[in-house]
Coordinates of C-alpha atoms in Angstrom, one line a residue:
M78 CA 0.0 0.0 0.0
T79 CA 2.8 2.3 0.8
T80 CA 4.5 1.5 -2.5
A81 CA 1.3 2.4 -4.4
L82 CA 1.0 5.7 -2.5
N83 CA 4.6 6.6 -3.3
A84 CA 4.0 5.8 -6.9
T85 CA 1.0 8.1 -7.0
R86 CA 2.9 11.0 -5.4
L87 CA 5.7 10.5 -7.9
A88 CA 3.3 10.6 -10.8
A89 CA 1.7 13.8 -9.5
A90 CA 5.0 15.5 -9.0
A91 CA 6.1 14.5 -12.5
T92 CA 2.9 16.0 -13.9
L93 CA 3.4 19.3 -12.0
L94 CA 7.0 19.5 -13.2
A95 CA 5.9 18.9 -16.8
L96 CA 3.3 21.7 -16.5
A97 CA 5.9 24.1 -15.1
L98 CA 8.4 23.3 -17.8
G99 CA 5.8 23.8 -20.4
A100 CA 4.8 27.2 -19.0
C101 CA 8.5 28.3 -18.9
A102 CA 8.9 27.1 -22.5
K103 CA 5.9 29.2 -23.6
Q104 CA 7.3 32.3 -21.8
E105 CA 10.6 31.8 -23.4
A106 CA 9.0 31.5 -26.8
R107 CA 7.3 34.9 -26.5
P108 CA 9.0 37.6 -28.7
A109 CA 10.9 40.4 -26.9
P110 CA 9.2 43.8 -27.1
A111 CA 10.3 46.0 -30.1
P112 CA 12.6 48.8 -29.2
L113 CA 11.2 52.3 -29.0
T114 CA 11.7 54.5 -32.1
V115 CA 13.6 57.7 -31.1
T116 CA 14.6 60.7 -33.2
V117 CA 18.2 61.5 -32.8
T118 CA 20.6 64.2 -33.8
R119 CA 24.3 64.8 -33.4
V120 CA 26.3 67.2 -31.3
Q121 CA 28.0 69.7 -33.7
S122 CA 30.2 72.7 -33.7
R123 CA 28.6 75.8 -35.1
A124 CA 28.9 79.6 -35.0
L125 CA 26.7 81.2 -32.4
T126 CA 26.0 84.9 -32.0
D127 CA 26.3 86.7 -28.6
G128 CA 23.0 88.4 -29.4
L129 CA 21.2 90.7 -27.0
T130 CA 17.5 89.9 -26.7
A131 CA 14.6 92.1 -25.8
Q132 CA 10.8 92.3 -25.9
G133 CA 8.4 94.9 -26.9
L134 CA 5.3 95.8 -28.9
L135 CA 4.6 96.3 -32.6
V136 CA 3.7 100.0 -33.2
S137 CA 3.0 102.1 -36.2
R138 CA 5.9 104.3 -37.3
E139 CA 3.5 107.2 -37.7
E140 CA -0.3 107.3 -37.3
A141 CA -2.5 109.9 -38.9
G142 CA -5.7 110.7 -37.0
V143 CA -8.6 111.8 -39.3
A144 CA -11.4 114.0 -38.0
S145 CA -14.0 116.3 -39.4
E146 CA -13.3 120.0 -39.3
L147 CA -17.1 120.7 -39.2
S148 CA -19.6 120.4 -36.5
G149 CA -23.2 119.4 -36.6
Y150 CA -23.3 117.6 -39.9
R151 CA -24.6 114.0 -40.3
V152 CA -22.4 111.3 -41.6
A153 CA -24.1 110.2 -44.8
A154 CA -21.7 107.5 -46.1
V155 CA -18.7 105.6 -44.9
L156 CA -16.5 104.6 -47.8
V157 CA -13.6 102.5 -46.3
D158 CA -13.2 100.1 -43.4
E159 CA -10.5 98.9 -41.1
G160 CA -7.7 97.0 -42.8
D161 CA -8.2 98.8 -46.1
W162 CA -5.3 100.4 -47.9
V163 CA -5.9 104.0 -49.0
K164 CA -4.1 106.7 -51.0
Q165 CA -3.5 110.3 -50.0
G166 CA -6.6 112.3 -50.9
Q167 CA -8.9 109.3 -51.2
P168 CA -12.4 109.9 -49.9
L169 CA -13.0 108.1 -46.6
A170 CA -16.5 109.4 -45.7
R171 CA -19.1 111.9 -46.8
L172 CA -21.2 114.3 -44.7
D173 CA -24.8 115.2 -45.6
D174 CA -24.7 118.6 -47.4
T175 CA -28.4 119.1 -48.0
L176 CA -28.7 122.0 -45.5
L177 CA -25.4 123.5 -46.6
K178 CA -26.5 123.6 -50.3
A179 CA -29.6 125.6 -49.2
Q180 CA -27.4 128.0 -47.2
I181 CA -25.1 128.5 -50.1
A182 CA -28.0 129.3 -52.5
Q183 CA -29.4 131.8 -49.9
Q184 CA -26.0 133.5 -49.4
T185 CA -25.5 133.7 -53.2
A186 CA -28.7 135.6 -53.5
N187 CA -27.7 137.8 -50.6
V188 CA -24.4 138.7 -52.4
E189 CA -26.3 139.7 -55.5
Q190 CA -28.6 141.9 -53.5
Q191 CA -25.7 143.6 -51.8
Q192 CA -24.0 144.2 -55.1
V193 CA -27.1 145.9 -56.5
A194 CA -27.3 148.1 -53.4
A195 CA -23.6 148.9 -53.7
E196 CA -24.0 149.9 -57.4
R197 CA -26.9 152.2 -56.6
A198 CA -25.0 153.9 -53.7
Q199 CA -21.9 154.2 -55.9
A200 CA -24.0 155.9 -58.6
E201 CA -25.4 158.4 -56.1
A202 CA -21.9 159.2 -54.9
D203 CA -20.7 159.6 -58.5
R204 CA -23.3 162.3 -59.1
V205 CA -21.8 164.7 -56.6
K206 CA -18.3 164.4 -57.8
G207 CA -16.8 167.9 -58.3
L208 CA -19.7 169.6 -56.4
D209 CA -17.8 170.1 -53.2
N210 CA -18.3 173.7 -51.9
Q211 CA -20.2 174.7 -55.0
G212 CA -23.5 175.5 -53.2
V213 CA -25.5 173.2 -55.5
I214 CA -25.9 170.6 -52.7
S215 CA -24.9 170.7 -49.1
Q216 CA -21.5 169.4 -48.1
E217 CA -23.2 167.1 -45.6
Q218 CA -25.3 165.4 -48.3
I219 CA -22.2 164.9 -50.4
I220 CA -20.4 163.2 -47.5
E221 CA -23.4 161.0 -46.7
R222 CA -23.6 159.7 -50.3
R223 CA -19.9 158.9 -50.4
L224 CA -20.1 157.1 -47.0
A225 CA -23.2 155.2 -48.1
A226 CA -21.3 154.0 -51.2
R227 CA -18.4 152.8 -49.0
S228 CA -20.8 151.1 -46.6
A229 CA -22.6 149.3 -49.5
N230 CA -19.3 148.0 -50.9
A231 CA -18.2 146.8 -47.5
A232 CA -21.6 144.9 -47.2
V233 CA -20.8 143.2 -50.5
D234 CA -17.4 142.1 -49.1
V235 CA -19.1 140.7 -45.9
A236 CA -21.7 138.8 -48.0
K237 CA -18.9 137.4 -50.2
A238 CA -16.9 136.3 -47.2
G239 CA -20.0 134.5 -45.8
L240 CA -20.4 132.8 -49.2
N241 CA -16.7 131.8 -49.2
D242 CA -17.1 130.3 -45.7
L243 CA -20.0 128.2 -46.8
K244 CA -18.2 127.0 -50.0
T245 CA -15.2 126.1 -47.8
R246 CA -17.4 124.1 -45.6
D247 CA -18.8 122.4 -48.7
S248 CA -15.3 121.4 -49.8
R249 CA -14.8 119.7 -46.4
M250 CA -18.0 117.6 -46.6
T251 CA -15.9 114.8 -48.1
I252 CA -13.4 113.6 -45.6
V253 CA -10.2 112.4 -47.3
A254 CA -7.1 110.6 -46.3
P255 CA -4.3 112.9 -45.3
V256 CA -1.6 110.2 -46.0
S257 CA -1.4 106.9 -47.8
G258 CA -1.4 103.8 -45.7
R259 CA -3.5 101.2 -43.9
V260 CA -6.7 102.0 -42.0
L261 CA -6.1 100.8 -38.4
E262 CA -9.3 102.0 -36.8
R263 CA -12.7 103.3 -38.0
T264 CA -15.1 104.9 -35.6
A265 CA -17.2 106.8 -38.3
R266 CA -20.8 105.4 -38.6
P267 CA -23.6 106.5 -40.8
G268 CA -26.0 108.8 -39.0
D269 CA -23.4 110.1 -36.5
T270 CA -23.1 113.8 -36.1
S271 CA -19.7 115.3 -36.9
A272 CA -17.7 117.2 -34.2
P273 CA -14.3 118.7 -34.4
G274 CA -11.7 116.7 -32.6
T275 CA -13.6 113.4 -32.8
T276 CA -11.3 110.9 -34.6
L277 CA -13.1 109.1 -37.3
Y278 CA -10.1 107.1 -38.7
R279 CA -6.6 106.2 -37.7
I280 CA -4.2 105.4 -40.6
A281 CA -0.7 103.9 -40.4
R282 CA 1.3 106.0 -42.8
D283 CA 2.5 103.9 -45.7
G284 CA 1.6 100.8 -43.7
L285 CA 4.9 101.0 -41.8
V286 CA 5.0 99.0 -38.6
E287 CA 8.0 98.8 -36.3
M288 CA 8.9 97.1 -33.1
N289 CA 9.4 99.2 -30.0
A290 CA 12.0 97.2 -28.1
E291 CA 12.5 97.9 -24.4
I292 CA 16.1 97.4 -23.4
D293 CA 17.8 97.6 -20.0
E294 CA 19.9 100.7 -19.7
S295 CA 23.0 98.6 -19.0
D296 CA 22.6 97.0 -22.5
L297 CA 21.7 100.1 -24.5
A298 CA 25.4 100.7 -25.4
Q299 CA 25.4 97.4 -27.3
V300 CA 22.8 98.6 -29.8
K301 CA 23.6 101.1 -32.6
V302 CA 21.4 102.7 -35.3
G303 CA 21.7 100.6 -38.4
D304 CA 22.3 97.3 -36.6
H305 CA 20.5 94.3 -38.0
A306 CA 18.1 92.5 -35.8
M307 CA 15.9 89.4 -35.9
V308 CA 12.3 90.0 -34.8
K309 CA 10.1 87.1 -33.7
L310 CA 6.4 87.7 -34.4
P311 CA 3.6 86.4 -32.3
S312 CA 3.1 83.7 -34.9
G313 CA 6.7 82.5 -34.3
E314 CA 7.9 83.7 -37.7
L315 CA 11.2 85.5 -37.9
V316 CA 11.5 88.9 -39.7
Q317 CA 14.7 90.7 -40.5
G318 CA 14.8 94.3 -39.2
V319 CA 17.1 97.3 -38.8
V320 CA 17.5 99.6 -35.8
R321 CA 16.1 102.9 -37.0
F322 CA 16.1 105.0 -33.8
I323 CA 17.3 104.7 -30.2
S324 CA 15.5 106.9 -27.6
P325 CA 17.8 109.5 -26.0
R326 CA 16.2 108.9 -22.6
V327 CA 15.6 106.1 -20.1
D328 CA 12.4 105.6 -18.1
A329 CA 13.1 106.7 -14.5
Q330 CA 10.8 104.0 -13.1
T331 CA 11.6 100.9 -15.1
R332 CA 15.2 101.9 -16.1
L333 CA 14.4 100.8 -19.6
G334 CA 15.3 102.5 -22.9
Q335 CA 13.6 102.1 -26.2
A336 CA 14.9 101.2 -29.7
R337 CA 12.7 101.3 -32.8
I338 CA 13.3 98.4 -35.2
A339 CA 12.2 99.1 -38.8
L340 CA 10.4 96.2 -40.4
P341 CA 9.3 95.5 -44.0
V342 CA 5.7 96.2 -45.0
R343 CA 3.7 93.0 -44.3
P344 CA 0.0 92.4 -43.8
D345 CA 0.6 90.2 -40.7
L346 CA 2.3 93.0 -38.8
R347 CA -0.4 94.4 -36.5
P348 CA 0.3 97.3 -34.2
G349 CA -0.3 96.3 -30.5
G350 CA 1.1 92.8 -31.0
F351 CA 3.9 91.4 -28.8
A352 CA 7.3 90.5 -30.3
S353 CA 10.8 89.7 -29.2
V354 CA 14.0 90.7 -30.9
T355 CA 17.6 89.4 -31.0
F356 CA 20.3 91.9 -31.9
K357 CA 23.1 90.3 -33.9
G358 CA 26.4 90.3 -32.1
K359 CA 29.8 88.8 -32.7
A360 CA 29.7 85.2 -34.0
T361 CA 31.9 82.6 -32.3
A362 CA 32.1 78.8 -32.6
G363 CA 30.5 76.6 -30.0
T364 CA 29.4 73.0 -29.4
V365 CA 25.6 73.0 -29.9
V366 CA 22.5 70.8 -29.9
P367 CA 18.9 71.7 -30.6
E368 CA 17.0 73.0 -27.5
A369 CA 14.7 70.0 -27.7
A370 CA 17.5 67.7 -26.8
V371 CA 18.3 69.2 -23.4
H372 CA 16.2 68.2 -20.4
F373 CA 16.2 69.8 -17.0
D374 CA 15.4 68.4 -13.6
D375 CA 16.4 69.0 -9.9
N376 CA 20.0 68.0 -10.8
G377 CA 20.3 70.4 -13.7
G378 CA 20.5 69.8 -17.4
H379 CA 21.1 66.5 -19.2
V380 CA 20.9 64.9 -22.6
L381 CA 20.2 61.3 -23.5
L382 CA 23.1 59.8 -25.4
V383 CA 22.5 56.9 -27.8
D384 CA 25.7 54.8 -28.1
A385 CA 26.9 52.6 -31.0
Q386 CA 24.8 49.7 -29.6
N387 CA 21.7 51.9 -29.6
R388 CA 21.6 52.0 -25.8
V389 CA 20.5 55.1 -24.0
H390 CA 22.7 56.8 -21.4
S391 CA 21.9 60.0 -19.5
A392 CA 24.7 62.6 -19.5
P393 CA 24.8 65.8 -17.5
V394 CA 25.5 69.0 -19.4
K395 CA 26.2 72.7 -18.7
T396 CA 24.5 75.0 -21.1
G397 CA 25.5 78.5 -22.4
R398 CA 24.3 80.7 -25.2
R399 CA 21.0 80.2 -27.0
S400 CA 20.4 81.3 -30.6
Q401 CA 17.8 80.4 -33.2
G402 CA 16.6 77.2 -31.5
L403 CA 20.1 76.0 -30.6
V404 CA 21.8 75.8 -27.2
E405 CA 25.5 75.8 -26.5
I406 CA 27.0 72.9 -24.5
L407 CA 29.8 74.2 -22.3
D408 CA 30.4 70.9 -20.6
G409 CA 29.0 67.6 -21.9
P410 CA 29.3 65.0 -24.7
P411 CA 31.8 65.6 -27.6
V412 CA 31.1 66.7 -31.1
G413 CA 29.6 63.8 -33.1
A414 CA 27.8 62.1 -30.2
R415 CA 24.2 61.1 -30.9
V416 CA 21.5 62.5 -28.6
A417 CA 17.8 61.7 -28.4
L418 CA 15.3 64.4 -29.4
S419 CA 11.9 62.7 -28.8
G420 CA 10.7 60.2 -26.2
G421 CA 12.9 61.4 -23.5
V422 CA 10.3 61.0 -20.7
F423 CA 9.9 57.3 -21.6
L424 CA 13.6 56.4 -21.8
L425 CA 15.7 55.0 -19.0
D426 CA 19.4 54.3 -18.8
D427 CA 20.4 51.2 -20.8
D428 CA 17.2 51.1 -22.8
V429 CA 17.7 49.9 -26.4
V430 CA 16.1 52.1 -29.0
R431 CA 15.7 52.3 -32.7
P432 CA 17.3 55.6 -33.8
V433 CA 16.0 57.7 -36.7
E434 CA 18.0 60.7 -37.9
A435 CA 16.2 64.0 -37.4
Q436 CA 15.3 66.2 -40.4
P437 CA 16.3 69.9 -40.2
G438 CA 13.3 72.2 -40.2
V439 CA 11.2 69.4 -38.8
D440 CA 11.5 67.2 -35.6
G441 CA 12.3 70.2 -33.4
V442 CA 15.6 70.8 -35.3
P443 CA 16.1 74.4 -36.6
A444 CA 16.6 74.7 -40.4
G445 CA 20.3 74.5 -41.1
A446 CA 21.0 72.9 -37.7
P447 CA 22.5 69.5 -37.2

């Protein structure tokens, strides 16, 4: 009986051992997970510029405010809108001249009446020429006729001046652009009543927009009129500019000076927008990688190296200058080393990856960069 029990136990143990070996064989037969695909680039030596950077707003070089010179006339038509390009002298709006036309007709008739009265008075004065002290008519009557003629002629001049005033008003009923440029703002509305000093339009002369860069007073000496600068627009696009003007004063509160950067005429330059600028300095060689390759944590900066066996190793770095999407490596891996650009948060030391070379202008690598 004992022999039979032992035989049963041995059979059960053999069965369990076979099942365990089969499970291990199945686990060993499973394929290893595929390595993570990682975009890589190489550490290179490139010329970097010690460029001063600053921020500021986009502003019009010169704005023209357009207002009516007349008071009390209704706006009859608005001819242009915000964003339109206009030429100097182009009509922007028209005022209702119905009442003014009636006043001009009335004053024209008044001038004619005054001219008739002046002619009559002058004729009366002409009749007494040469009769002074002749006894034919009193000297007092002679003087009165002559004064009446002068008064009538003066009345004609007054009436003509009134008519000229009305005609001048009539010439101002069409509001025209004082300069060529782009309409930045329109407040004119049909039905509004005109009033002197009320701005109806604001126009950026010739469409010129500049950057008003605010620079710390300690850095102002580095900027000169005529220097080239690279302006970064709110869209992220870079635009080449030139320093046109540097303010002769510094704000007493902020200790900031101002420099105006002239920019090309472009429809996407909008006054009031925020921008940043880098003033070009002296170019010197440096070891660089794209900014996307450098990661920071509590221990400072580091990059993820990919060795010849496609294994990942974290390497600490000390960074320096930054320019056009590149960062200088003052202390770190040598030129030629491969560093990971993407997937850094998922990678650990000694992970095996499948590297793919980055494409400049894509993958977080600036155009023209390694």
